Short mmCIF file of C-alpha atoms in Angstrom, two decimals:
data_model
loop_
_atom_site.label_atom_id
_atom_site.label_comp_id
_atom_site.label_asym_id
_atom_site.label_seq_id
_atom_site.Cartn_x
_atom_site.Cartn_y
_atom_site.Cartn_z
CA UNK R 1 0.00 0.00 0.00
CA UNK R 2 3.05 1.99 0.67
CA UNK R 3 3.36 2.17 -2.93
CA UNK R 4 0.14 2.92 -3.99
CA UNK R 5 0.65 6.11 -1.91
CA UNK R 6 4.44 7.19 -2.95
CA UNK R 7 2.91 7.13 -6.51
CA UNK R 8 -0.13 8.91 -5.92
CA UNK R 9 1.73 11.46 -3.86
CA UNK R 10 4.16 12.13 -6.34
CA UNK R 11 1.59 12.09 -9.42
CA UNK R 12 -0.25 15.00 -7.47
CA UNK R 13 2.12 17.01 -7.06
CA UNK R 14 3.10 17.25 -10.52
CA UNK R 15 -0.41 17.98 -11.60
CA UNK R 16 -0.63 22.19 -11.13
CA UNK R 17 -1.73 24.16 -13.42
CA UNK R 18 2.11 24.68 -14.74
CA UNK R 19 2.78 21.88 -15.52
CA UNK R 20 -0.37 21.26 -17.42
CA UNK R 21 0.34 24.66 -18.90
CA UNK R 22 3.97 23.20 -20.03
CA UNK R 23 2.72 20.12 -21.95
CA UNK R 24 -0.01 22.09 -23.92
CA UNK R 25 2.86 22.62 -26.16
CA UNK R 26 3.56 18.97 -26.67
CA UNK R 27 -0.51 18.28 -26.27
CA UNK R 28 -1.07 20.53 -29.22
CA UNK R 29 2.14 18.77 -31.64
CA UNK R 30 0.54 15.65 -30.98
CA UNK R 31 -2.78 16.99 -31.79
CA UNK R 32 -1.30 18.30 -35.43
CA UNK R 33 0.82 14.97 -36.11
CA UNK R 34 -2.39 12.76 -35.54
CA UNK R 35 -4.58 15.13 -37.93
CA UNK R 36 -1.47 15.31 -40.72
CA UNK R 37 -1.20 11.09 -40.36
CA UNK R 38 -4.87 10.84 -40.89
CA UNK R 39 -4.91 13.18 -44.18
CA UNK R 40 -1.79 11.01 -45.06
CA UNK R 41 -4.01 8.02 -44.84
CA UNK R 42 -6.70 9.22 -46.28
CA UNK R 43 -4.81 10.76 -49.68
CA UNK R 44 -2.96 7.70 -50.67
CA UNK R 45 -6.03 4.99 -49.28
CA UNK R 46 -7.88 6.70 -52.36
CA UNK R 47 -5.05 5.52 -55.17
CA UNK R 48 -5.58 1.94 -53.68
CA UNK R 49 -9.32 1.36 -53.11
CA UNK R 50 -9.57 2.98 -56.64
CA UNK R 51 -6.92 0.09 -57.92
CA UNK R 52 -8.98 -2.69 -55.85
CA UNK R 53 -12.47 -1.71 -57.26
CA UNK R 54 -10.41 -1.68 -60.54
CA UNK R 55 -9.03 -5.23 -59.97
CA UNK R 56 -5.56 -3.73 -60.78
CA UNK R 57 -2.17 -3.71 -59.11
CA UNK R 58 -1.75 -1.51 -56.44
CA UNK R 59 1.63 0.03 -56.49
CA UNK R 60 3.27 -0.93 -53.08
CA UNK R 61 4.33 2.88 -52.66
CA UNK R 62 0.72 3.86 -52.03
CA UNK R 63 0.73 0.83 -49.33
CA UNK R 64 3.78 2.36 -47.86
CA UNK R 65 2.28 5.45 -47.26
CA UNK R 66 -0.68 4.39 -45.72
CA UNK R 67 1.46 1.86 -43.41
CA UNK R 68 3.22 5.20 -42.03
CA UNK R 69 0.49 7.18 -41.69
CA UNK R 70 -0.93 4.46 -39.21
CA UNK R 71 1.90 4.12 -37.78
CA UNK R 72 1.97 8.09 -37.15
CA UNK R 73 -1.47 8.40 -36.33
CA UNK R 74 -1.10 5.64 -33.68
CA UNK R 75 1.88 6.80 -31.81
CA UNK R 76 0.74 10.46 -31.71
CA UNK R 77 -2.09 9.05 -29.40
CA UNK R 78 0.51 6.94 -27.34
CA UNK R 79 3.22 9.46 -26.83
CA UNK R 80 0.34 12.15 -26.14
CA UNK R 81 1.05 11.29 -22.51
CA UNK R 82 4.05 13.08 -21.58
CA UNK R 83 5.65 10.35 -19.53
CA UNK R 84 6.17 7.95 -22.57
CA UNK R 85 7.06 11.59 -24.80
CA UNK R 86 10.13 11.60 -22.35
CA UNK R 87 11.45 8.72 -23.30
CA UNK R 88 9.81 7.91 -26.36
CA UNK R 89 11.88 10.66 -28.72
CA UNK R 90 13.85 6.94 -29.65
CA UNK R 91 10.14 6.53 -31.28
CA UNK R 92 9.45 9.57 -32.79
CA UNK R 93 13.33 9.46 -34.68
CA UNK R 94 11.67 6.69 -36.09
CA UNK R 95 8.50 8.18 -37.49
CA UNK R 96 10.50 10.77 -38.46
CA UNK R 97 12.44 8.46 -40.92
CA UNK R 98 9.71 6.76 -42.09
CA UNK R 99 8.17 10.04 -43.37
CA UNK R 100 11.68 11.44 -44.45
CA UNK R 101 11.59 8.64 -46.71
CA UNK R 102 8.24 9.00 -47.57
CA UNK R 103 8.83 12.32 -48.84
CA UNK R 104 11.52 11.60 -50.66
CA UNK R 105 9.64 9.02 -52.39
CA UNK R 106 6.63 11.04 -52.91
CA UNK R 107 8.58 13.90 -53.61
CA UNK R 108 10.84 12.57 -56.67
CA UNK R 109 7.79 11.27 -58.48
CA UNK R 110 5.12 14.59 -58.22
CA UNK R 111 7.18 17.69 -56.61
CA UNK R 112 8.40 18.74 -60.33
CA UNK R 113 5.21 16.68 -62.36
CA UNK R 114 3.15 19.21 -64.34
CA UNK R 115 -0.58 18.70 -62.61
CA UNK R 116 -2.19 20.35 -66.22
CA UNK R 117 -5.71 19.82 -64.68
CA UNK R 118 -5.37 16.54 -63.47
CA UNK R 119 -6.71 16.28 -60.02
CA UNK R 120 -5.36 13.20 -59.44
CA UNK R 121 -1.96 14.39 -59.78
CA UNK R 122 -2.81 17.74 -57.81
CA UNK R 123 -3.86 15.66 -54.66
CA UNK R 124 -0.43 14.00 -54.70
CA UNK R 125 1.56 16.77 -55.32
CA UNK R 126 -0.53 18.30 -51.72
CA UNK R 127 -0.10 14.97 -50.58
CA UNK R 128 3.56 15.42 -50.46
CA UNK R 129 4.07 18.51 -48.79
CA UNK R 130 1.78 17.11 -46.27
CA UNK R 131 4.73 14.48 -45.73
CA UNK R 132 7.10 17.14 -45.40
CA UNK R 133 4.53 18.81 -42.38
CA UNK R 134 4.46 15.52 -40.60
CA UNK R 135 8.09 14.92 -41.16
CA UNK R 136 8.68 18.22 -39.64
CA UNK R 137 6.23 17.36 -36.50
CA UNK R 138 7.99 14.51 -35.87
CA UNK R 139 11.42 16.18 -36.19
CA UNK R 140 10.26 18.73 -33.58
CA UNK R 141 8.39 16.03 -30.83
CA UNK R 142 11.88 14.05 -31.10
CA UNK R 143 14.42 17.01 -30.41
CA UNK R 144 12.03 18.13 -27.79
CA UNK R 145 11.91 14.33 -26.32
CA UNK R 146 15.68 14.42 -26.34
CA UNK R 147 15.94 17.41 -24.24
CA UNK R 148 13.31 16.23 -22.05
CA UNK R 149 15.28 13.13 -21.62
CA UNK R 150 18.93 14.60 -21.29
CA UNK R 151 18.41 17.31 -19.40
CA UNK R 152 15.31 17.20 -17.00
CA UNK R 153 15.40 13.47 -16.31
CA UNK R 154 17.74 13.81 -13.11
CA UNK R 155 14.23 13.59 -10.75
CA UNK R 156 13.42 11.57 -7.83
CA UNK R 157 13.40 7.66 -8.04
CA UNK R 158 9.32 6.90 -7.65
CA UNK R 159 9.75 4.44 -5.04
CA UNK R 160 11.30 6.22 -2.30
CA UNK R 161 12.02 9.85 -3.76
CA UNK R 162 15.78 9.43 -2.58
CA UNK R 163 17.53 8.48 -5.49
CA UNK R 164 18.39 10.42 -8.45
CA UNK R 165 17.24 8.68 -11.60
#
């Protein structure tokens, strides 16, 4: 029970209204990475139901880019809580490579593509500077993880509140 209290003690305590006010920052990246890996989603899941309901080959590109954009979307909920944000910026370097990549992919086949009125090629061309948005998001979350990590993690151990972690 001893526990139960240490935890609850120290939880408390870090609940005022500055540090709430200090992780609307990080509350509000979040926020924009999960929106930007749900447009992701939904601008390249169009090229491959079109392709299904076709019965042709969907280009595993397209698959990519929805794979990451779950991916994002998902672990924008789950580093939302800024205990796992600490040490998650390992995480977010990932994301951020995944949609480094997926700009560069993206971005060699449309950034210099003349649309001429095809809205099909418009979307992707938006589609890709969305990439570079979320690639950016995740950029920022992961330096600001690392400084959380490197620099503010000498606290209290939980347990007893003696040791320096």
């Amino acid at each position: 029970m001893a526990f139960g209290r240490a935890k609850f003690s120290r939880s408390s305590s870090s609940s005022s209204s500055g540090s709430i006010l200090s992780k609307l920052p990080l509350w509000v990246l979040r926020f924009l990475q999960f929106v930007f890996a749900i447009t992701v989603i939904g601008l390249y899941a169009q090229d491959l139901r079109a392709a299904s309901k076709a019965g042709k080959y969907s280009d595993n590109k397209w698959g990519y880019a929805v794979a990451v954009g779950v991916i994002g979307a998902v672990s924008s909920l789950l580093l939302a809580w800024p205990r796992l944000s600490m040490w998650g910026w390992g995480w977010d370097l990932v994301v951020f490579i995944l949609f480094t990549a997926l700009f560069g992919l993206f971005g060699k086949m449309y950034i210099n593509e003349r649309d001429e009125g095809i809205n099909g090629i418009k979307r992707m061309k938006n589609a890709v500077w969305i990439d570079l948005i979320n690639m950016l998001l995740w950029f920022i979350t992961a330096v600001y993880g690392m400084i959380m990590f490197f620099f503010f993690r000498g606290s209290k151990s939980l347990h007893t509140g003696r040791a320096t972690v």
